[in-house]
JSON list of C-alpha atoms in Angstrom, two decimals:
[
{"chain": "A", "resi": 9, "resn": "MET", "atom": "CA", "xyz": [-11.77, -12.26, 26.88]},
{"chain": "A", "resi": 10, "resn": "THR", "atom": "CA", "xyz": [-9.69, -11.21, 23.88]},
{"chain": "A", "resi": 11, "resn": "GLU", "atom": "CA", "xyz": [-9.59, -7.48, 23.31]},
{"chain": "A", "resi": 12, "resn": "ARG", "atom": "CA", "xyz": [-11.16, -6.33, 20.06]},
{"chain": "A", "resi": 13, "resn": "ARG", "atom": "CA", "xyz": [-9.61, -3.30, 18.38]},
{"chain": "A", "resi": 14, "resn": "LEU", "atom": "CA", "xyz": [-11.25, -1.46, 15.52]},
{"chain": "A", "resi": 15, "resn": "VAL", "atom": "CA", "xyz": [-8.82, -0.16, 12.91]},
{"chain": "A", "resi": 16, "resn": "LEU", "atom": "CA", "xyz": [-9.25, 2.12, 9.90]},
{"chain": "A", "resi": 17, "resn": "ALA", "atom": "CA", "xyz": [-7.02, 0.98, 7.02]},
{"chain": "A", "resi": 18, "resn": "LEU", "atom": "CA", "xyz": [-6.24, 2.77, 3.77]},
{"chain": "A", "resi": 19, "resn": "ASP", "atom": "CA", "xyz": [-3.82, 2.58, 0.88]},
{"chain": "A", "resi": 20, "resn": "THR", "atom": "CA", "xyz": [-3.29, 4.70, -2.24]},
{"chain": "A", "resi": 21, "resn": "ALA", "atom": "CA", "xyz": [0.10, 3.34, -3.32]},
{"chain": "A", "resi": 22, "resn": "THR", "atom": "CA", "xyz": [-1.27, 1.31, -6.24]},
{"chain": "A", "resi": 23, "resn": "PRO", "atom": "CA", "xyz": [-3.73, 2.20, -9.01]},
{"chain": "A", "resi": 24, "resn": "SER", "atom": "CA", "xyz": [-6.46, 1.15, -6.53]},
{"chain": "A", "resi": 25, "resn": "VAL", "atom": "CA", "xyz": [-7.84, 3.22, -3.66]},
{"chain": "A", "resi": 26, "resn": "VAL", "atom": "CA", "xyz": [-8.36, 0.83, -0.75]},
{"chain": "A", "resi": 27, "resn": "THR", "atom": "CA", "xyz": [-10.03, 1.62, 2.57]},
{"chain": "A", "resi": 28, "resn": "GLY", "atom": "CA", "xyz": [-11.84, -0.37, 5.19]},
{"chain": "A", "resi": 29, "resn": "VAL", "atom": "CA", "xyz": [-12.68, -0.97, 8.83]},
{"chain": "A", "resi": 30, "resn": "VAL", "atom": "CA", "xyz": [-11.08, -4.05, 10.37]},
{"chain": "A", "resi": 31, "resn": "ALA", "atom": "CA", "xyz": [-11.67, -5.70, 13.74]},
{"chain": "A", "resi": 32, "resn": "LEU", "atom": "CA", "xyz": [-8.36, -6.98, 15.13]},
{"chain": "A", "resi": 33, "resn": "THR", "atom": "CA", "xyz": [-8.84, -9.84, 17.60]},
{"chain": "A", "resi": 34, "resn": "GLY", "atom": "CA", "xyz": [-6.80, -12.78, 18.80]},
{"chain": "A", "resi": 35, "resn": "ASP", "atom": "CA", "xyz": [-7.97, -14.67, 15.73]},
{"chain": "A", "resi": 36, "resn": "GLY", "atom": "CA", "xyz": [-6.51, -12.05, 13.40]},
{"chain": "A", "resi": 37, "resn": "PRO", "atom": "CA", "xyz": [-7.96, -9.22, 11.29]},
{"chain": "A", "resi": 38, "resn": "GLN", "atom": "CA", "xyz": [-11.62, -9.46, 10.31]},
{"chain": "A", "resi": 39, "resn": "THR", "atom": "CA", "xyz": [-12.99, -7.05, 7.70]},
{"chain": "A", "resi": 40, "resn": "LEU", "atom": "CA", "xyz": [-16.18, -5.28, 8.74]},
{"chain": "A", "resi": 41, "resn": "ALA", "atom": "CA", "xyz": [-16.41, -3.04, 5.67]},
{"chain": "A", "resi": 42, "resn": "GLN", "atom": "CA", "xyz": [-14.22, -2.34, 2.65]},
{"chain": "A", "resi": 43, "resn": "ARG", "atom": "CA", "xyz": [-14.25, -0.23, -0.50]},
{"chain": "A", "resi": 44, "resn": "VAL", "atom": "CA", "xyz": [-11.88, -0.53, -3.47]},
{"chain": "A", "resi": 45, "resn": "VAL", "atom": "CA", "xyz": [-11.92, 1.87, -6.42]},
{"chain": "A", "resi": 46, "resn": "ASP", "atom": "CA", "xyz": [-9.63, 1.09, -9.36]},
{"chain": "A", "resi": 47, "resn": "ASP", "atom": "CA", "xyz": [-8.83, 4.55, -10.70]},
{"chain": "A", "resi": 48, "resn": "HIS", "atom": "CA", "xyz": [-5.40, 6.07, -10.01]},
{"chain": "A", "resi": 49, "resn": "ARG", "atom": "CA", "xyz": [-6.58, 9.48, -11.26]},
{"chain": "A", "resi": 50, "resn": "ARG", "atom": "CA", "xyz": [-9.24, 9.89, -8.56]},
{"chain": "A", "resi": 51, "resn": "HIS", "atom": "CA", "xyz": [-7.42, 9.05, -5.32]},
{"chain": "A", "resi": 52, "resn": "ALA", "atom": "CA", "xyz": [-7.96, 12.49, -3.80]},
{"chain": "A", "resi": 53, "resn": "GLU", "atom": "CA", "xyz": [-11.56, 12.72, -5.01]},
{"chain": "A", "resi": 54, "resn": "VAL", "atom": "CA", "xyz": [-12.88, 9.45, -3.61]},
{"chain": "A", "resi": 55, "resn": "LEU", "atom": "CA", "xyz": [-10.85, 8.62, -0.50]},
{"chain": "A", "resi": 56, "resn": "THR", "atom": "CA", "xyz": [-12.70, 10.74, 2.07]},
{"chain": "A", "resi": 57, "resn": "THR", "atom": "CA", "xyz": [-16.06, 9.56, 0.74]},
{"chain": "A", "resi": 58, "resn": "LEU", "atom": "CA", "xyz": [-14.98, 5.93, 0.91]},
{"chain": "A", "resi": 59, "resn": "ILE", "atom": "CA", "xyz": [-13.83, 6.35, 4.51]},
{"chain": "A", "resi": 60, "resn": "SER", "atom": "CA", "xyz": [-17.24, 7.76, 5.47]},
{"chain": "A", "resi": 61, "resn": "GLU", "atom": "CA", "xyz": [-18.93, 4.84, 3.72]},
{"chain": "A", "resi": 62, "resn": "VAL", "atom": "CA", "xyz": [-16.94, 2.10, 5.48]},
{"chain": "A", "resi": 63, "resn": "LEU", "atom": "CA", "xyz": [-17.39, 3.71, 8.89]},
{"chain": "A", "resi": 64, "resn": "ALA", "atom": "CA", "xyz": [-21.15, 3.89, 8.27]},
{"chain": "A", "resi": 65, "resn": "GLU", "atom": "CA", "xyz": [-21.33, 0.31, 7.02]},
{"chain": "A", "resi": 66, "resn": "ALA", "atom": "CA", "xyz": [-19.39, -0.93, 10.04]},
{"chain": "A", "resi": 67, "resn": "GLY", "atom": "CA", "xyz": [-21.79, 1.03, 12.25]},
{"chain": "A", "resi": 68, "resn": "ILE", "atom": "CA", "xyz": [-19.08, 2.95, 14.09]},
{"chain": "A", "resi": 69, "resn": "GLY", "atom": "CA", "xyz": [-17.76, 6.47, 14.47]},
{"chain": "A", "resi": 70, "resn": "GLY", "atom": "CA", "xyz": [-14.25, 7.83, 14.70]},
{"chain": "A", "resi": 71, "resn": "ALA", "atom": "CA", "xyz": [-14.35, 7.64, 18.49]},
{"chain": "A", "resi": 72, "resn": "ASP", "atom": "CA", "xyz": [-14.67, 3.84, 18.28]},
{"chain": "A", "resi": 73, "resn": "LEU", "atom": "CA", "xyz": [-11.38, 3.41, 16.43]},
{"chain": "A", "resi": 74, "resn": "ALA", "atom": "CA", "xyz": [-8.21, 2.27, 18.16]},
{"chain": "A", "resi": 75, "resn": "ALA", "atom": "CA", "xyz": [-5.73, 2.98, 15.35]},
{"chain": "A", "resi": 76, "resn": "VAL", "atom": "CA", "xyz": [-5.20, 3.88, 11.72]},
{"chain": "A", "resi": 77, "resn": "VAL", "atom": "CA", "xyz": [-3.01, 1.88, 9.32]},
{"chain": "A", "resi": 78, "resn": "VAL", "atom": "CA", "xyz": [-1.81, 3.32, 6.02]},
{"chain": "A", "resi": 79, "resn": "GLY", "atom": "CA", "xyz": [0.25, 1.96, 3.15]},
{"chain": "A", "resi": 80, "resn": "CYS", "atom": "CA", "xyz": [3.45, 3.98, 2.74]},
{"chain": "A", "resi": 81, "resn": "GLY", "atom": "CA", "xyz": [4.35, 2.66, -0.67]},
{"chain": "A", "resi": 82, "resn": "PRO", "atom": "CA", "xyz": [6.42, 2.32, -2.63]},
{"chain": "A", "resi": 83, "resn": "GLY", "atom": "CA", "xyz": [4.19, 4.26, -4.95]},
{"chain": "A", "resi": 84, "resn": "PRO", "atom": "CA", "xyz": [3.97, 7.30, -7.23]},
{"chain": "A", "resi": 85, "resn": "PHE", "atom": "CA", "xyz": [4.43, 10.61, -5.43]},
{"chain": "A", "resi": 86, "resn": "THR", "atom": "CA", "xyz": [0.98, 12.17, -5.86]},
{"chain": "A", "resi": 87, "resn": "GLY", "atom": "CA", "xyz": [-1.17, 9.11, -5.13]},
{"chain": "A", "resi": 88, "resn": "LEU", "atom": "CA", "xyz": [0.91, 8.02, -2.17]},
{"chain": "A", "resi": 89, "resn": "ARG", "atom": "CA", "xyz": [0.82, 11.48, -0.64]},
{"chain": "A", "resi": 90, "resn": "VAL", "atom": "CA", "xyz": [-3.01, 11.51, -0.70]},
{"chain": "A", "resi": 91, "resn": "GLY", "atom": "CA", "xyz": [-3.37, 8.40, 1.44]},
{"chain": "A", "resi": 92, "resn": "MET", "atom": "CA", "xyz": [-0.64, 9.24, 3.91]},
{"chain": "A", "resi": 93, "resn": "ALA", "atom": "CA", "xyz": [-1.82, 12.83, 4.42]},
{"chain": "A", "resi": 94, "resn": "THR", "atom": "CA", "xyz": [-5.38, 11.63, 4.97]},
{"chain": "A", "resi": 95, "resn": "ALA", "atom": "CA", "xyz": [-4.30, 9.00, 7.48]},
{"chain": "A", "resi": 96, "resn": "ALA", "atom": "CA", "xyz": [-2.18, 11.51, 9.37]},
{"chain": "A", "resi": 97, "resn": "ALA", "atom": "CA", "xyz": [-5.07, 13.98, 9.47]},
{"chain": "A", "resi": 98, "resn": "TYR", "atom": "CA", "xyz": [-7.50, 11.38, 10.84]},
{"chain": "A", "resi": 99, "resn": "GLY", "atom": "CA", "xyz": [-5.01, 10.27, 13.45]},
{"chain": "A", "resi": 100, "resn": "ASP", "atom": "CA", "xyz": [-4.33, 13.84, 14.54]},
{"chain": "A", "resi": 101, "resn": "ALA", "atom": "CA", "xyz": [-8.01, 14.80, 14.67]},
{"chain": "A", "resi": 102, "resn": "LEU", "atom": "CA", "xyz": [-9.06, 11.72, 16.64]},
{"chain": "A", "resi": 103, "resn": "GLY", "atom": "CA", "xyz": [-5.94, 11.30, 18.77]},
{"chain": "A", "resi": 104, "resn": "LEU", "atom": "CA", "xyz": [-5.17, 7.89, 17.26]},
{"chain": "A", "resi": 105, "resn": "PRO", "atom": "CA", "xyz": [-1.84, 6.18, 16.56]},
{"chain": "A", "resi": 106, "resn": "VAL", "atom": "CA", "xyz": [-1.13, 5.92, 12.83]},
{"chain": "A", "resi": 107, "resn": "TYR", "atom": "CA", "xyz": [0.95, 2.94, 11.71]},
{"chain": "A", "resi": 108, "resn": "GLY", "atom": "CA", "xyz": [2.66, 3.03, 8.32]},
{"chain": "A", "resi": 109, "resn": "VAL", "atom": "CA", "xyz": [3.34, -0.24, 6.51]},
{"chain": "A", "resi": 110, "resn": "CYS", "atom": "CA", "xyz": [5.00, -1.21, 3.24]},
{"chain": "A", "resi": 111, "resn": "SER", "atom": "CA", "xyz": [2.21, -1.63, 0.68]},
{"chain": "A", "resi": 112, "resn": "LEU", "atom": "CA", "xyz": [4.09, -4.50, -1.01]},
{"chain": "A", "resi": 113, "resn": "ASP", "atom": "CA", "xyz": [4.17, -6.32, 2.34]},
{"chain": "A", "resi": 114, "resn": "ALA", "atom": "CA", "xyz": [0.40, -5.95, 2.56]},
{"chain": "A", "resi": 115, "resn": "ILE", "atom": "CA", "xyz": [-0.09, -7.36, -0.95]},
{"chain": "A", "resi": 116, "resn": "ALA", "atom": "CA", "xyz": [2.07, -10.36, -0.06]},
{"chain": "A", "resi": 117, "resn": "ALA", "atom": "CA", "xyz": [0.05, -10.84, 3.14]},
{"chain": "A", "resi": 118, "resn": "ALA", "atom": "CA", "xyz": [-3.17, -10.78, 1.10]},
{"chain": "A", "resi": 119, "resn": "VAL", "atom": "CA", "xyz": [-1.79, -13.50, -1.19]},
{"chain": "A", "resi": 120, "resn": "THR", "atom": "CA", "xyz": [-0.81, -15.70, 1.76]},
{"chain": "A", "resi": 121, "resn": "GLU", "atom": "CA", "xyz": [-4.22, -15.24, 3.39]},
{"chain": "A", "resi": 122, "resn": "SER", "atom": "CA", "xyz": [-5.99, -16.10, 0.14]},
{"chain": "A", "resi": 123, "resn": "ASP", "atom": "CA", "xyz": [-4.32, -19.55, 0.05]},
{"chain": "A", "resi": 124, "resn": "GLU", "atom": "CA", "xyz": [-2.99, -18.84, -3.46]},
{"chain": "A", "resi": 125, "resn": "ALA", "atom": "CA", "xyz": [0.55, -19.34, -2.17]},
{"chain": "A", "resi": 126, "resn": "ASP", "atom": "CA", "xyz": [1.09, -22.14, 0.33]},
{"chain": "A", "resi": 127, "resn": "ALA", "atom": "CA", "xyz": [3.57, -20.16, 2.45]},
{"chain": "A", "resi": 128, "resn": "GLY", "atom": "CA", "xyz": [5.96, -20.30, -0.50]},
{"chain": "A", "resi": 129, "resn": "ASP", "atom": "CA", "xyz": [7.85, -17.53, -2.27]},
{"chain": "A", "resi": 130, "resn": "VAL", "atom": "CA", "xyz": [5.74, -14.64, -3.55]},
{"chain": "A", "resi": 131, "resn": "LEU", "atom": "CA", "xyz": [6.92, -11.96, -5.97]},
{"chain": "A", "resi": 132, "resn": "VAL", "atom": "CA", "xyz": [4.99, -8.67, -5.76]},
{"chain": "A", "resi": 133, "resn": "VAL", "atom": "CA", "xyz": [5.24, -6.10, -8.57]},
{"chain": "A", "resi": 134, "resn": "THR", "atom": "CA", "xyz": [3.27, -2.85, -8.88]},
{"chain": "A", "resi": 135, "resn": "ASP", "atom": "CA", "xyz": [3.19, -0.11, -11.48]},
{"chain": "A", "resi": 136, "resn": "ALA", "atom": "CA", "xyz": [5.91, 2.50, -10.89]},
{"chain": "A", "resi": 137, "resn": "ARG", "atom": "CA", "xyz": [5.22, 4.26, -14.20]},
{"chain": "A", "resi": 138, "resn": "ARG", "atom": "CA", "xyz": [8.04, 5.23, -16.59]},
{"chain": "A", "resi": 139, "resn": "ARG", "atom": "CA", "xyz": [7.91, 1.57, -17.72]},
{"chain": "A", "resi": 140, "resn": "GLU", "atom": "CA", "xyz": [9.20, 0.41, -14.35]},
{"chain": "A", "resi": 141, "resn": "VAL", "atom": "CA", "xyz": [7.85, -1.58, -11.42]},
{"chain": "A", "resi": 142, "resn": "TYR", "atom": "CA", "xyz": [8.19, -1.52, -7.66]},
{"chain": "A", "resi": 143, "resn": "TRP", "atom": "CA", "xyz": [8.93, -5.00, -6.41]},
{"chain": "A", "resi": 144, "resn": "GLY", "atom": "CA", "xyz": [9.55, -7.15, -3.35]},
{"chain": "A", "resi": 145, "resn": "ARG", "atom": "CA", "xyz": [9.98, -10.90, -2.79]},
{"chain": "A", "resi": 146, "resn": "TYR", "atom": "CA", "xyz": [8.62, -12.84, 0.16]},
{"chain": "A", "resi": 147, "resn": "THR", "atom": "CA", "xyz": [9.17, -16.21, 1.80]},
{"chain": "A", "resi": 148, "resn": "GLY", "atom": "CA", "xyz": [6.58, -17.41, 4.28]},
{"chain": "A", "resi": 149, "resn": "GLY", "atom": "CA", "xyz": [5.17, -13.89, 4.40]},
{"chain": "A", "resi": 150, "resn": "ALA", "atom": "CA", "xyz": [8.51, -12.26, 5.30]},
{"chain": "A", "resi": 151, "resn": "ARG", "atom": "CA", "xyz": [10.20, -9.89, 2.86]},
{"chain": "A", "resi": 152, "resn": "VAL", "atom": "CA", "xyz": [13.57, -11.28, 1.72]},
{"chain": "A", "resi": 153, "resn": "ALA", "atom": "CA", "xyz": [14.34, -8.82, -1.11]},
{"chain": "A", "resi": 154, "resn": "GLY", "atom": "CA", "xyz": [13.25, -5.28, -1.95]},
{"chain": "A", "resi": 155, "resn": "PRO", "atom": "CA", "xyz": [11.49, -2.98, -1.96]},
{"chain": "A", "resi": 156, "resn": "ASP", "atom": "CA", "xyz": [13.14, -1.62, -5.07]},
{"chain": "A", "resi": 157, "resn": "VAL", "atom": "CA", "xyz": [12.29, -0.09, -8.44]},
{"chain": "A", "resi": 158, "resn": "CYS", "atom": "CA", "xyz": [13.54, -1.12, -11.88]},
{"chain": "A", "resi": 159, "resn": "ALA", "atom": "CA", "xyz": [12.46, -2.24, -15.34]},
{"chain": "A", "resi": 160, "resn": "PRO", "atom": "CA", "xyz": [10.17, -5.31, -15.23]},
{"chain": "A", "resi": 161, "resn": "ASP", "atom": "CA", "xyz": [12.71, -7.49, -17.02]},
{"chain": "A", "resi": 162, "resn": "ALA", "atom": "CA", "xyz": [15.37, -6.58, -14.45]},
{"chain": "A", "resi": 163, "resn": "VAL", "atom": "CA", "xyz": [13.40, -7.87, -11.46]},
{"chain": "A", "resi": 164, "resn": "PRO", "atom": "CA", "xyz": [15.16, -10.89, -9.89]},
{"chain": "A", "resi": 165, "resn": "PRO", "atom": "CA", "xyz": [12.34, -13.41, -9.30]},
{"chain": "A", "resi": 166, "resn": "GLY", "atom": "CA", "xyz": [14.56, -15.70, -7.23]},
{"chain": "A", "resi": 167, "resn": "GLY", "atom": "CA", "xyz": [12.61, -18.78, -6.19]},
{"chain": "A", "resi": 168, "resn": "ALA", "atom": "CA", "xyz": [9.20, -17.16, -6.42]},
{"chain": "A", "resi": 169, "resn": "GLU", "atom": "CA", "xyz": [6.30, -19.55, -6.95]},
{"chain": "A", "resi": 170, "resn": "VAL", "atom": "CA", "xyz": [3.60, -16.98, -7.66]},
{"chain": "A", "resi": 171, "resn": "VAL", "atom": "CA", "xyz": [3.44, -13.31, -8.68]},
{"chain": "A", "resi": 172, "resn": "ALA", "atom": "CA", "xyz": [0.90, -10.72, -7.54]},
{"chain": "A", "resi": 173, "resn": "GLY", "atom": "CA", "xyz": [0.30, -7.04, -8.16]},
{"chain": "A", "resi": 174, "resn": "THR", "atom": "CA", "xyz": [-0.59, -4.72, -11.01]},
{"chain": "A", "resi": 175, "resn": "PRO", "atom": "CA", "xyz": [-2.15, -6.42, -14.05]},
{"chain": "A", "resi": 176, "resn": "GLY", "atom": "CA", "xyz": [-0.13, -5.86, -17.20]},
{"chain": "A", "resi": 177, "resn": "PHE", "atom": "CA", "xyz": [3.09, -6.36, -15.27]},
{"chain": "A", "resi": 178, "resn": "THR", "atom": "CA", "xyz": [2.44, -9.63, -13.44]},
{"chain": "A", "resi": 179, "resn": "ASP", "atom": "CA", "xyz": [2.10, -11.52, -16.72]},
{"chain": "A", "resi": 180, "resn": "ARG", "atom": "CA", "xyz": [5.71, -10.78, -17.68]},
{"chain": "A", "resi": 181, "resn": "TYR", "atom": "CA", "xyz": [7.06, -13.59, -15.55]},
{"chain": "A", "resi": 182, "resn": "ALA", "atom": "CA", "xyz": [6.89, -17.34, -16.07]},
{"chain": "A", "resi": 183, "resn": "LEU", "atom": "CA", "xyz": [4.88, -17.70, -12.86]},
{"chain": "A", "resi": 184, "resn": "PRO", "atom": "CA", "xyz": [1.27, -18.33, -11.87]},
{"chain": "A", "resi": 185, "resn": "VAL", "atom": "CA", "xyz": [-0.50, -14.99, -11.36]},
{"chain": "A", "resi": 186, "resn": "ALA", "atom": "CA", "xyz": [-2.43, -14.50, -8.11]},
{"chain": "A", "resi": 187, "resn": "ALA", "atom": "CA", "xyz": [-5.78, -12.72, -8.17]},
{"chain": "A", "resi": 188, "resn": "VAL", "atom": "CA", "xyz": [-4.52, -10.16, -5.62]},
{"chain": "A", "resi": 189, "resn": "THR", "atom": "CA", "xyz": [-3.76, -6.84, -7.33]},
{"chain": "A", "resi": 190, "resn": "ALA", "atom": "CA", "xyz": [-3.67, -4.45, -4.34]},
{"chain": "A", "resi": 191, "resn": "PRO", "atom": "CA", "xyz": [-3.57, -4.55, -0.55]},
{"chain": "A", "resi": 192, "resn": "THR", "atom": "CA", "xyz": [-6.78, -5.34, 1.32]},
{"chain": "A", "resi": 193, "resn": "ALA", "atom": "CA", "xyz": [-7.90, -3.59, 4.48]},
{"chain": "A", "resi": 194, "resn": "ALA", "atom": "CA", "xyz": [-7.30, -6.81, 6.42]},
{"chain": "A", "resi": 195, "resn": "SER", "atom": "CA", "xyz": [-3.81, -7.39, 4.97]},
{"chain": "A", "resi": 196, "resn": "LEU", "atom": "CA", "xyz": [-2.75, -3.83, 5.81]},
{"chain": "A", "resi": 197, "resn": "VAL", "atom": "CA", "xyz": [-3.82, -4.38, 9.41]},
{"chain": "A", "resi": 198, "resn": "ALA", "atom": "CA", "xyz": [-2.17, -7.81, 9.47]},
{"chain": "A", "resi": 199, "resn": "VAL", "atom": "CA", "xyz": [1.22, -6.25, 8.74]},
{"chain": "A", "resi": 200, "resn": "ALA", "atom": "CA", "xyz": [0.82, -3.82, 11.66]},
{"chain": "A", "resi": 201, "resn": "ALA", "atom": "CA", "xyz": [-1.03, -6.23, 13.98]},
{"chain": "A", "resi": 202, "resn": "GLY", "atom": "CA", "xyz": [1.88, -6.93, 16.30]},
{"chain": "A", "resi": 203, "resn": "ALA", "atom": "CA", "xyz": [2.54, -3.23, 16.94]},
{"chain": "A", "resi": 204, "resn": "ILE", "atom": "CA", "xyz": [-1.16, -2.46, 17.40]},
{"chain": "A", "resi": 205, "resn": "ARG", "atom": "CA", "xyz": [-1.69, -5.27, 19.92]},
{"chain": "A", "resi": 206, "resn": "VAL", "atom": "CA", "xyz": [1.13, -4.13, 22.21]},
{"chain": "A", "resi": 207, "resn": "GLY", "atom": "CA", "xyz": [0.31, -0.45, 21.80]},
{"chain": "A", "resi": 208, "resn": "ALA", "atom": "CA", "xyz": [3.71, 0.36, 20.30]},
{"chain": "A", "resi": 209, "resn": "VAL", "atom": "CA", "xyz": [4.42, 3.99, 19.53]},
{"chain": "A", "resi": 210, "resn": "PRO", "atom": "CA", "xyz": [4.28, 4.30, 15.72]},
{"chain": "A", "resi": 211, "resn": "GLU", "atom": "CA", "xyz": [7.34, 5.41, 13.82]},
{"chain": "A", "resi": 212, "resn": "THR", "atom": "CA", "xyz": [7.13, 8.65, 11.87]},
{"chain": "A", "resi": 213, "resn": "LEU", "atom": "CA", "xyz": [5.26, 8.14, 8.61]},
{"chain": "A", "resi": 214, "resn": "THR", "atom": "CA", "xyz": [7.86, 7.98, 5.85]},
{"chain": "A", "resi": 215, "resn": "PRO", "atom": "CA", "xyz": [6.83, 7.55, 2.21]},
{"chain": "A", "resi": 216, "resn": "LEU", "atom": "CA", "xyz": [8.71, 4.97, 0.16]},
{"chain": "A", "resi": 217, "resn": "TYR", "atom": "CA", "xyz": [9.15, 6.83, -3.11]},
{"chain": "A", "resi": 218, "resn": "LEU", "atom": "CA", "xyz": [12.40, 4.98, -4.00]},
{"chain": "A", "resi": 219, "resn": "ARG", "atom": "CA", "xyz": [13.16, 7.78, -6.45]},
{"chain": "A", "resi": 220, "resn": "ARG", "atom": "CA", "xyz": [12.71, 11.54, -6.65]},
{"chain": "A", "resi": 221, "resn": "PRO", "atom": "CA", "xyz": [9.33, 13.03, -7.69]},
{"chain": "A", "resi": 222, "resn": "ASP", "atom": "CA", "xyz": [8.87, 13.81, -11.38]},
{"chain": "A", "resi": 223, "resn": "ALA", "atom": "CA", "xyz": [8.45, 17.53, -10.65]},
{"chain": "A", "resi": 224, "resn": "VAL", "atom": "CA", "xyz": [11.87, 17.71, -9.01]},
{"chain": "A", "resi": 225, "resn": "GLU", "atom": "CA", "xyz": [13.55, 15.93, -11.90]},
{"chain": "A", "resi": 226, "resn": "LEU", "atom": "CA", "xyz": [11.92, 18.19, -14.47]},
{"chain": "A", "resi": 227, "resn": "LYS", "atom": "CA", "xyz": [13.00, 21.25, -12.49]},
{"chain": "A", "resi": 228, "resn": "ASP", "atom": "CA", "xyz": [16.57, 19.95, -12.37]},
{"chain": "A", "resi": 229, "resn": "GLN", "atom": "CA", "xyz": [16.55, 19.22, -16.09]},
{"chain": "A", "resi": 230, "resn": "ARG", "atom": "CA", "xyz": [15.36, 22.76, -16.85]},
{"chain": "A", "resi": 231, "resn": "ARG", "atom": "CA", "xyz": [18.06, 24.23, -14.60]},
{"chain": "A", "resi": 232, "resn": "LYS", "atom": "CA", "xyz": [20.73, 22.22, -16.37]},
{"chain": "A", "resi": 233, "resn": "SER", "atom": "CA", "xyz": [19.50, 23.35, -19.78]},
{"chain": "A", "resi": 234, "resn": "LEU", "atom": "CA", "xyz": [19.59, 27.00, -18.68]},
{"chain": "A", "resi": 235, "resn": "LEU", "atom": "CA", "xyz": [23.13, 26.57, -17.38]},
{"chain": "A", "resi": 236, "resn": "GLY", "atom": "CA", "xyz": [24.17, 25.04, -20.65]}
]
């Protein structure tokens, strides 16, 4: 009998807050409950409530979980920190392993699972603010370039056949646009599935900022102005 593992998944690296409960079996991840809120200004306000809702809908408690998976970006400093801190806190409180995954990898996995890209090349771009995007390119689900951050027009699309990610940026490329705009609970778990199945010890959660936080840069600019 194939072992069934229940996993809590969450991501706050994009403008969407994503959380869900996923059953990981030999047939792959199966979503039991999921919530998505598209409001980058309310990550901290809604995340804990959404987690309570998906656990209740799945009919389980924290003690039933086998692991937590969280998107580690790339993403803006404040939003990304909310999701990772919450995941770490749940893992610590419940004694669960917490697996960090690249959020762009999870978006690419969601595209592949949706049959919008027939195992071809997928370009993923998400809003990095400051008129820039975070990006990665994938072949057959494997990342072959990125993650990186740059102006949208500077992204090398390579042989991408479809683009997915943040609306308003995906339409800048001469490519079909996938309906996937953020990771799903199932795609987050899919990226970490191999490690979860073998009970691998998770690596330390490390955020993929790809650049310094705005607050640090402003502080440095002020220091330079004072020094003349």
